[in-house]
Amino acid sequence: ANARPMGWHDAVAAKSAEMGKTSAAFRAGARRKAVATCLCLIVAGAVGYSVGWAWAAIPGALAAWSALQTMSATLIASRLEARERQS
């Protein structure tokens, strides 16, 4: 009834569960990446203000990448939580 194709996050969650990883580990990783995102944004602002906004693109890009990793880890954690509730 609820047949939807398995997405990348679903596949990673399934593989992580097989390896014994928990949703708590992914939540902790998401928190670390969120802190890294904030720090990169602060650095980007400082660099942009002091040196020039073109140079702020480097820490800004790192912030964007870190934000994507945060979202991904959060999605995987939610998939793992659903699996943990079913077990």
PDB file of N, CA and C in Angstrom:
ATOM      1  N   ALA A   1       0.822  -1.189   0.000  1.00  0.00           N
ATOM      2  CA  ALA A   1       0.000   0.000   0.000  1.00  0.00           C
ATOM      3  C   ALA A   1       0.864   1.249   0.000  1.00  0.00           C
ATOM      4  N   ASN A   2       1.888   1.274   0.854  1.00  0.00           N
ATOM      5  CA  ASN A   2       2.773   2.427   0.923  1.00  0.00           C
ATOM      6  C   ASN A   2       4.070   2.114   0.182  1.00  0.00           C
ATOM      7  N   ALA A   3       3.940   1.807  -1.101  1.00  0.00           N
ATOM      8  CA  ALA A   3       5.105   1.435  -1.895  1.00  0.00           C
ATOM      9  C   ALA A   3       5.648   2.658  -2.620  1.00  0.00           C
ATOM     10  N   ARG A   4       6.729   3.173  -2.096  1.00  0.00           N
ATOM     11  CA  ARG A   4       7.394   4.280  -2.786  1.00  0.00           C
ATOM     12  C   ARG A   4       8.833   3.872  -3.007  1.00  0.00           C
ATOM     13  N   PRO A   5       9.441   4.382  -4.056  1.00  0.00           N
ATOM     14  CA  PRO A   5      10.825   3.975  -4.335  1.00  0.00           C
ATOM     15  C   PRO A   5      11.755   4.418  -3.202  1.00  0.00           C
ATOM     16  N   MET A   6      12.742   3.597  -2.947  1.00  0.00           N
ATOM     17  CA  MET A   6      13.699   3.905  -1.898  1.00  0.00           C
ATOM     18  C   MET A   6      14.645   5.001  -2.388  1.00  0.00           C
ATOM     19  N   GLY A   7      14.685   6.105  -1.647  1.00  0.00           N
ATOM     20  CA  GLY A   7      15.567   7.204  -1.987  1.00  0.00           C
ATOM     21  C   GLY A   7      16.944   6.998  -1.398  1.00  0.00           C
ATOM     22  N   TRP A   8      17.835   7.934  -1.697  1.00  0.00           N
ATOM     23  CA  TRP A   8      19.210   7.840  -1.231  1.00  0.00           C
ATOM     24  C   TRP A   8      19.275   7.840   0.293  1.00  0.00           C
ATOM     25  N   HIS A   9      18.519   8.731   0.930  1.00  0.00           N
ATOM     26  CA  HIS A   9      18.543   8.800   2.392  1.00  0.00           C
ATOM     27  C   HIS A   9      17.993   7.512   3.014  1.00  0.00           C
ATOM     28  N   ASP A  10      16.988   6.929   2.381  1.00  0.00           N
ATOM     29  CA  ASP A  10      16.450   5.663   2.858  1.00  0.00           C
ATOM     30  C   ASP A  10      17.505   4.560   2.774  1.00  0.00           C
ATOM     31  N   ALA A  11      18.218   4.532   1.647  1.00  0.00           N
ATOM     32  CA  ALA A  11      19.249   3.515   1.447  1.00  0.00           C
ATOM     33  C   ALA A  11      20.380   3.678   2.458  1.00  0.00           C
ATOM     34  N   VAL A  12      20.788   4.905   2.702  1.00  0.00           N
ATOM     35  CA  VAL A  12      21.858   5.154   3.677  1.00  0.00           C
ATOM     36  C   VAL A  12      21.387   4.774   5.077  1.00  0.00           C
ATOM     37  N   ALA A  13      20.145   5.086   5.401  1.00  0.00           N
ATOM     38  CA  ALA A  13      19.606   4.726   6.712  1.00  0.00           C
ATOM     39  C   ALA A  13      19.577   3.207   6.881  1.00  0.00           C
ATOM     40  N   ALA A  14      19.156   2.502   5.846  1.00  0.00           N
ATOM     41  CA  ALA A  14      19.110   1.040   5.913  1.00  0.00           C
ATOM     42  C   ALA A  14      20.509   0.463   6.104  1.00  0.00           C
ATOM     43  N   LYS A  15      21.461   0.965   5.349  1.00  0.00           N
ATOM     44  CA  LYS A  15      22.848   0.488   5.462  1.00  0.00           C
ATOM     45  C   LYS A  15      23.418   0.822   6.836  1.00  0.00           C
ATOM     46  N   SER A  16      23.118   2.017   7.341  1.00  0.00           N
ATOM     47  CA  SER A  16      23.612   2.424   8.655  1.00  0.00           C
ATOM     48  C   SER A  16      23.023   1.550   9.753  1.00  0.00           C
ATOM     49  N   ALA A  17      21.741   1.216   9.628  1.00  0.00           N
ATOM     50  CA  ALA A  17      21.099   0.341  10.607  1.00  0.00           C
ATOM     51  C   ALA A  17      21.766  -1.032  10.602  1.00  0.00           C
ATOM     52  N   GLU A  18      22.095  -1.534   9.415  1.00  0.00           N
ATOM     53  CA  GLU A  18      22.792  -2.820   9.303  1.00  0.00           C
ATOM     54  C   GLU A  18      24.149  -2.765   9.993  1.00  0.00           C
ATOM     55  N   MET A  19      24.782  -1.591   9.949  1.00  0.00           N
ATOM     56  CA  MET A  19      26.107  -1.417  10.549  1.00  0.00           C
ATOM     57  C   MET A  19      26.015  -1.110  12.048  1.00  0.00           C
ATOM     58  N   GLY A  20      24.794  -1.016  12.577  1.00  0.00           N
ATOM     59  CA  GLY A  20      24.625  -0.781  13.996  1.00  0.00           C
ATOM     60  C   GLY A  20      24.603   0.674  14.419  1.00  0.00           C
ATOM     61  N   LYS A  21      24.508   1.576  13.474  1.00  0.00           N
ATOM     62  CA  LYS A  21      24.458   3.002  13.817  1.00  0.00           C
ATOM     63  C   LYS A  21      23.030   3.380  14.216  1.00  0.00           C
ATOM     64  N   THR A  22      22.910   4.344  15.094  1.00  0.00           N
ATOM     65  CA  THR A  22      21.594   4.748  15.601  1.00  0.00           C
ATOM     66  C   THR A  22      21.242   6.153  15.137  1.00  0.00           C
ATOM     67  N   SER A  23      19.983   6.484  15.325  1.00  0.00           N
ATOM     68  CA  SER A  23      19.531   7.837  14.983  1.00  0.00           C
ATOM     69  C   SER A  23      20.230   8.881  15.848  1.00  0.00           C
ATOM     70  N   ALA A  24      20.560   8.513  17.093  1.00  0.00           N
ATOM     71  CA  ALA A  24      21.245   9.455  17.994  1.00  0.00           C
ATOM     72  C   ALA A  24      22.596   9.868  17.424  1.00  0.00           C
ATOM     73  N   ALA A  25      23.300   8.943  16.782  1.00  0.00           N
ATOM     74  CA  ALA A  25      24.601   9.274  16.191  1.00  0.00           C
ATOM     75  C   ALA A  25      24.433  10.284  15.058  1.00  0.00           C
ATOM     76  N   PHE A  26      23.392  10.107  14.250  1.00  0.00           N
ATOM     77  CA  PHE A  26      23.162  11.042  13.154  1.00  0.00           C
ATOM     78  C   PHE A  26      22.665  12.390  13.662  1.00  0.00           C
ATOM     79  N   ARG A  27      21.862  12.378  14.729  1.00  0.00           N
ATOM     80  CA  ARG A  27      21.415  13.649  15.334  1.00  0.00           C
ATOM     81  C   ARG A  27      22.615  14.416  15.876  1.00  0.00           C
ATOM     82  N   ALA A  28      23.554  13.709  16.515  1.00  0.00           N
ATOM     83  CA  ALA A  28      24.757  14.366  17.035  1.00  0.00           C
ATOM     84  C   ALA A  28      25.590  14.937  15.892  1.00  0.00           C
ATOM     85  N   GLY A  29      25.705  14.180  14.811  1.00  0.00           N
ATOM     86  CA  GLY A  29      26.427  14.670  13.641  1.00  0.00           C
ATOM     87  C   GLY A  29      25.764  15.897  13.036  1.00  0.00           C
ATOM     88  N   ALA A  30      24.443  15.883  12.997  1.00  0.00           N
ATOM     89  CA  ALA A  30      23.706  17.034  12.467  1.00  0.00           C
ATOM     90  C   ALA A  30      23.948  18.271  13.328  1.00  0.00           C
ATOM     91  N   ARG A  31      23.984  18.075  14.660  1.00  0.00           N
ATOM     92  CA  ARG A  31      24.264  19.214  15.556  1.00  0.00           C
ATOM     93  C   ARG A  31      25.662  19.764  15.316  1.00  0.00           C
ATOM     94  N   ARG A  32      26.656  18.879  15.160  1.00  0.00           N
ATOM     95  CA  ARG A  32      28.025  19.338  14.892  1.00  0.00           C
ATOM     96  C   ARG A  32      28.091  20.128  13.585  1.00  0.00           C
ATOM     97  N   LYS A  33      27.415  19.623  12.568  1.00  0.00           N
ATOM     98  CA  LYS A  33      27.423  20.317  11.274  1.00  0.00           C
ATOM     99  C   LYS A  33      26.685  21.645  11.355  1.00  0.00           C
ATOM    100  N   ALA A  34      25.640  21.726  12.163  1.00  0.00           N
ATOM    101  CA  ALA A  34      24.919  22.989  12.333  1.00  0.00           C
ATOM    102  C   ALA A  34      25.814  24.030  12.984  1.00  0.00           C
ATOM    103  N   VAL A  35      26.597  23.607  13.975  1.00  0.00           N
ATOM    104  CA  VAL A  35      27.549  24.526  14.620  1.00  0.00           C
ATOM    105  C   VAL A  35      28.597  24.969  13.602  1.00  0.00           C
ATOM    106  N   ALA A  36      29.089  24.035  12.796  1.00  0.00           N
ATOM    107  CA  ALA A  36      30.077  24.380  11.771  1.00  0.00           C
ATOM    108  C   ALA A  36      29.497  25.367  10.762  1.00  0.00           C
ATOM    109  N   THR A  37      28.229  25.184  10.418  1.00  0.00           N
ATOM    110  CA  THR A  37      27.574  26.103   9.493  1.00  0.00           C
ATOM    111  C   THR A  37      27.542  27.507  10.066  1.00  0.00           C
ATOM    112  N   CYS A  38      27.162  27.624  11.321  1.00  0.00           N
ATOM    113  CA  CYS A  38      27.112  28.951  11.973  1.00  0.00           C
ATOM    114  C   CYS A  38      28.489  29.589  12.022  1.00  0.00           C
ATOM    115  N   LEU A  39      29.498  28.806  12.378  1.00  0.00           N
ATOM    116  CA  LEU A  39      30.856  29.357  12.439  1.00  0.00           C
ATOM    117  C   LEU A  39      31.324  29.825  11.065  1.00  0.00           C
ATOM    118  N   CYS A  40      31.043  29.048  10.034  1.00  0.00           N
ATOM    119  CA  CYS A  40      31.434  29.444   8.676  1.00  0.00           C
ATOM    120  C   CYS A  40      30.720  30.720   8.249  1.00  0.00           C
ATOM    121  N   LEU A  41      29.454  30.848   8.626  1.00  0.00           N
ATOM    122  CA  LEU A  41      28.723  32.073   8.288  1.00  0.00           C
ATOM    123  C   LEU A  41      29.310  33.284   9.014  1.00  0.00           C
ATOM    124  N   ILE A  42      29.709  33.103  10.271  1.00  0.00           N
ATOM    125  CA  ILE A  42      30.340  34.196  11.014  1.00  0.00           C
ATOM    126  C   ILE A  42      31.660  34.577  10.367  1.00  0.00           C
ATOM    127  N   VAL A  43      32.454  33.571  10.004  1.00  0.00           N
ATOM    128  CA  VAL A  43      33.732  33.839   9.335  1.00  0.00           C
ATOM    129  C   VAL A  43      33.490  34.530   7.997  1.00  0.00           C
ATOM    130  N   ALA A  44      32.489  34.073   7.253  1.00  0.00           N
ATOM    131  CA  ALA A  44      32.177  34.700   5.961  1.00  0.00           C
ATOM    132  C   ALA A  44      31.821  36.167   6.149  1.00  0.00           C
ATOM    133  N   GLY A  45      31.031  36.467   7.177  1.00  0.00           N
ATOM    134  CA  GLY A  45      30.677  37.856   7.447  1.00  0.00           C
ATOM    135  C   GLY A  45      31.881  38.689   7.825  1.00  0.00           C
ATOM    136  N   ALA A  46      32.746  38.140   8.670  1.00  0.00           N
ATOM    137  CA  ALA A  46      33.949  38.869   9.081  1.00  0.00           C
ATOM    138  C   ALA A  46      34.892  39.093   7.907  1.00  0.00           C
ATOM    139  N   VAL A  47      35.077  38.052   7.100  1.00  0.00           N
ATOM    140  CA  VAL A  47      35.954  38.175   5.928  1.00  0.00           C
ATOM    141  C   VAL A  47      35.360  39.166   4.931  1.00  0.00           C
ATOM    142  N   GLY A  48      34.066  39.066   4.698  1.00  0.00           N
ATOM    143  CA  GLY A  48      33.423  39.981   3.762  1.00  0.00           C
ATOM    144  C   GLY A  48      33.528  41.425   4.205  1.00  0.00           C
ATOM    145  N   TYR A  49      33.365  41.662   5.477  1.00  0.00           N
ATOM    146  CA  TYR A  49      33.422  43.025   6.016  1.00  0.00           C
ATOM    147  C   TYR A  49      34.840  43.582   5.984  1.00  0.00           C
ATOM    148  N   SER A  50      35.825  42.741   6.320  1.00  0.00           N
ATOM    149  CA  SER A  50      37.189  43.247   6.459  1.00  0.00           C
ATOM    150  C   SER A  50      38.004  43.188   5.176  1.00  0.00           C
ATOM    151  N   VAL A  51      37.837  42.149   4.386  1.00  0.00           N
ATOM    152  CA  VAL A  51      38.693  41.963   3.202  1.00  0.00           C
ATOM    153  C   VAL A  51      37.942  42.221   1.906  1.00  0.00           C
ATOM    154  N   GLY A  52      36.729  41.802   1.849  1.00  0.00           N
ATOM    155  CA  GLY A  52      35.936  41.966   0.634  1.00  0.00           C
ATOM    156  C   GLY A  52      34.996  40.799   0.463  1.00  0.00           C
ATOM    157  N   TRP A  53      33.843  41.099  -0.097  1.00  0.00           N
ATOM    158  CA  TRP A  53      32.804  40.076  -0.196  1.00  0.00           C
ATOM    159  C   TRP A  53      33.152  38.970  -1.167  1.00  0.00           C
ATOM    160  N   ALA A  54      34.045  39.231  -2.113  1.00  0.00           N
ATOM    161  CA  ALA A  54      34.455  38.154  -3.020  1.00  0.00           C
ATOM    162  C   ALA A  54      35.178  37.049  -2.243  1.00  0.00           C
ATOM    163  N   TRP A  55      35.998  37.439  -1.278  1.00  0.00           N
ATOM    164  CA  TRP A  55      36.719  36.455  -0.459  1.00  0.00           C
ATOM    165  C   TRP A  55      35.777  35.720   0.492  1.00  0.00           C
ATOM    166  N   ALA A  56      34.665  36.325   0.801  1.00  0.00           N
ATOM    167  CA  ALA A  56      33.696  35.686   1.701  1.00  0.00           C
ATOM    168  C   ALA A  56      33.011  34.492   1.034  1.00  0.00           C
ATOM    169  N   ALA A  57      33.180  34.361  -0.282  1.00  0.00           N
ATOM    170  CA  ALA A  57      32.557  33.234  -0.988  1.00  0.00           C
ATOM    171  C   ALA A  57      33.133  31.896  -0.532  1.00  0.00           C
ATOM    172  N   ILE A  58      34.392  31.888  -0.130  1.00  0.00           N
ATOM    173  CA  ILE A  58      35.021  30.619   0.286  1.00  0.00           C
ATOM    174  C   ILE A  58      34.374  30.086   1.568  1.00  0.00           C
ATOM    175  N   PRO A  59      34.371  30.850   2.672  1.00  0.00           N
ATOM    176  CA  PRO A  59      33.668  30.313   3.849  1.00  0.00           C
ATOM    177  C   PRO A  59      32.158  30.219   3.632  1.00  0.00           C
ATOM    178  N   GLY A  60      31.616  31.042   2.740  1.00  0.00           N
ATOM    179  CA  GLY A  60      30.187  30.942   2.424  1.00  0.00           C
ATOM    180  C   GLY A  60      29.854  29.621   1.752  1.00  0.00           C
ATOM    181  N   ALA A  61      30.722  29.189   0.853  1.00  0.00           N
ATOM    182  CA  ALA A  61      30.521  27.892   0.191  1.00  0.00           C
ATOM    183  C   ALA A  61      30.653  26.754   1.194  1.00  0.00           C
ATOM    184  N   LEU A  62      31.609  26.872   2.110  1.00  0.00           N
ATOM    185  CA  LEU A  62      31.748  25.858   3.155  1.00  0.00           C
ATOM    186  C   LEU A  62      30.501  25.812   4.040  1.00  0.00           C
ATOM    187  N   ALA A  63      29.933  26.975   4.321  1.00  0.00           N
ATOM    188  CA  ALA A  63      28.704  27.032   5.117  1.00  0.00           C
ATOM    189  C   ALA A  63      27.553  26.348   4.383  1.00  0.00           C
ATOM    190  N   ALA A  64      27.451  26.586   3.083  1.00  0.00           N
ATOM    191  CA  ALA A  64      26.388  25.955   2.299  1.00  0.00           C
ATOM    192  C   ALA A  64      26.547  24.438   2.284  1.00  0.00           C
ATOM    193  N   TRP A  65      27.773  23.964   2.100  1.00  0.00           N
ATOM    194  CA  TRP A  65      28.039  22.526   2.089  1.00  0.00           C
ATOM    195  C   TRP A  65      27.714  21.913   3.449  1.00  0.00           C
ATOM    196  N   SER A  66      28.111  22.590   4.504  1.00  0.00           N
ATOM    197  CA  SER A  66      27.838  22.110   5.850  1.00  0.00           C
ATOM    198  C   SER A  66      26.335  22.089   6.134  1.00  0.00           C
ATOM    199  N   ALA A  67      25.619  23.075   5.634  1.00  0.00           N
ATOM    200  CA  ALA A  67      24.164  23.114   5.815  1.00  0.00           C
ATOM    201  C   ALA A  67      23.504  21.936   5.098  1.00  0.00           C
ATOM    202  N   LEU A  68      23.981  21.608   3.911  1.00  0.00           N
ATOM    203  CA  LEU A  68      23.450  20.442   3.190  1.00  0.00           C
ATOM    204  C   LEU A  68      23.714  19.155   3.965  1.00  0.00           C
ATOM    205  N   GLN A  69      24.904  19.048   4.553  1.00  0.00           N
ATOM    206  CA  GLN A  69      25.235  17.868   5.347  1.00  0.00           C
ATOM    207  C   GLN A  69      24.349  17.783   6.594  1.00  0.00           C
ATOM    208  N   THR A  70      24.040  18.942   7.178  1.00  0.00           N
ATOM    209  CA  THR A  70      23.149  18.980   8.339  1.00  0.00           C
ATOM    210  C   THR A  70      21.774  18.446   7.967  1.00  0.00           C
ATOM    211  N   MET A  71      21.242  18.936   6.858  1.00  0.00           N
ATOM    212  CA  MET A  71      19.917  18.478   6.419  1.00  0.00           C
ATOM    213  C   MET A  71      19.926  16.987   6.102  1.00  0.00           C
ATOM    214  N   SER A  72      20.978  16.523   5.458  1.00  0.00           N
ATOM    215  CA  SER A  72      21.074  15.117   5.097  1.00  0.00           C
ATOM    216  C   SER A  72      21.140  14.238   6.343  1.00  0.00           C
ATOM    217  N   ALA A  73      21.966  14.616   7.312  1.00  0.00           N
ATOM    218  CA  ALA A  73      22.081  13.834   8.541  1.00  0.00           C
ATOM    219  C   ALA A  73      20.758  13.820   9.303  1.00  0.00           C
ATOM    220  N   THR A  74      20.033  14.935   9.270  1.00  0.00           N
ATOM    221  CA  THR A  74      18.740  15.009   9.940  1.00  0.00           C
ATOM    222  C   THR A  74      17.728  14.083   9.263  1.00  0.00           C
ATOM    223  N   LEU A  75      17.727  14.062   7.934  1.00  0.00           N
ATOM    224  CA  LEU A  75      16.819  13.168   7.210  1.00  0.00           C
ATOM    225  C   LEU A  75      17.139  11.704   7.495  1.00  0.00           C
ATOM    226  N   ILE A  76      18.416  11.362   7.509  1.00  0.00           N
ATOM    227  CA  ILE A  76      18.799   9.979   7.792  1.00  0.00           C
ATOM    228  C   ILE A  76      18.412   9.616   9.219  1.00  0.00           C
ATOM    229  N   ALA A  77      18.622  10.538  10.157  1.00  0.00           N
ATOM    230  CA  ALA A  77      18.240  10.278  11.549  1.00  0.00           C
ATOM    231  C   ALA A  77      16.743  10.027  11.662  1.00  0.00           C
ATOM    232  N   SER A  78      15.942  10.792  10.934  1.00  0.00           N
ATOM    233  CA  SER A  78      14.485  10.581  11.004  1.00  0.00           C
ATOM    234  C   SER A  78      14.100   9.236  10.407  1.00  0.00           C
ATOM    235  N   ARG A  79      14.782   8.811   9.349  1.00  0.00           N
ATOM    236  CA  ARG A  79      14.516   7.490   8.767  1.00  0.00           C
ATOM    237  C   ARG A  79      14.888   6.390   9.771  1.00  0.00           C
ATOM    238  N   LEU A  80      16.040   6.575  10.437  1.00  0.00           N
ATOM    239  CA  LEU A  80      16.469   5.589  11.423  1.00  0.00           C
ATOM    240  C   LEU A  80      15.519   5.548  12.618  1.00  0.00           C
ATOM    241  N   GLU A  81      15.024   6.702  13.045  1.00  0.00           N
ATOM    242  CA  GLU A  81      14.068   6.737  14.150  1.00  0.00           C
ATOM    243  C   GLU A  81      12.806   5.958  13.801  1.00  0.00           C
ATOM    244  N   ALA A  82      12.353   6.094  12.567  1.00  0.00           N
ATOM    245  CA  ALA A  82      11.172   5.349  12.127  1.00  0.00           C
ATOM    246  C   ALA A  82      11.443   3.836  12.173  1.00  0.00           C
ATOM    247  N   ARG A  83      12.634   3.440  11.743  1.00  0.00           N
ATOM    248  CA  ARG A  83      13.003   2.021  11.780  1.00  0.00           C
ATOM    249  C   ARG A  83      13.101   1.534  13.227  1.00  0.00           C
ATOM    250  N   GLU A  84      13.664   2.384  14.112  1.00  0.00           N
ATOM    251  CA  GLU A  84      13.827   2.004  15.512  1.00  0.00           C
ATOM    252  C   GLU A  84      12.458   1.836  16.198  1.00  0.00           C
ATOM    253  N   ARG A  85      11.497   2.669  15.818  1.00  0.00           N
ATOM    254  CA  ARG A  85      10.147   2.558  16.398  1.00  0.00           C
ATOM    255  C   ARG A  85       9.463   1.272  15.943  1.00  0.00           C
ATOM    256  N   GLN A  86       9.752   0.832  14.725  1.00  0.00           N
ATOM    257  CA  GLN A  86       9.137  -0.399  14.202  1.00  0.00           C
ATOM    258  C   GLN A  86       9.721  -1.651  14.834  1.00  0.00           C
ATOM    259  N   SER A  87      10.962  -1.561  15.321  1.00  0.00           N
ATOM    260  CA  SER A  87      11.612  -2.750  15.886  1.00  0.00           C
ATOM    261  C   SER A  87      11.166  -3.058  17.286  1.00  0.00           C
TER     262      SER A  87
END
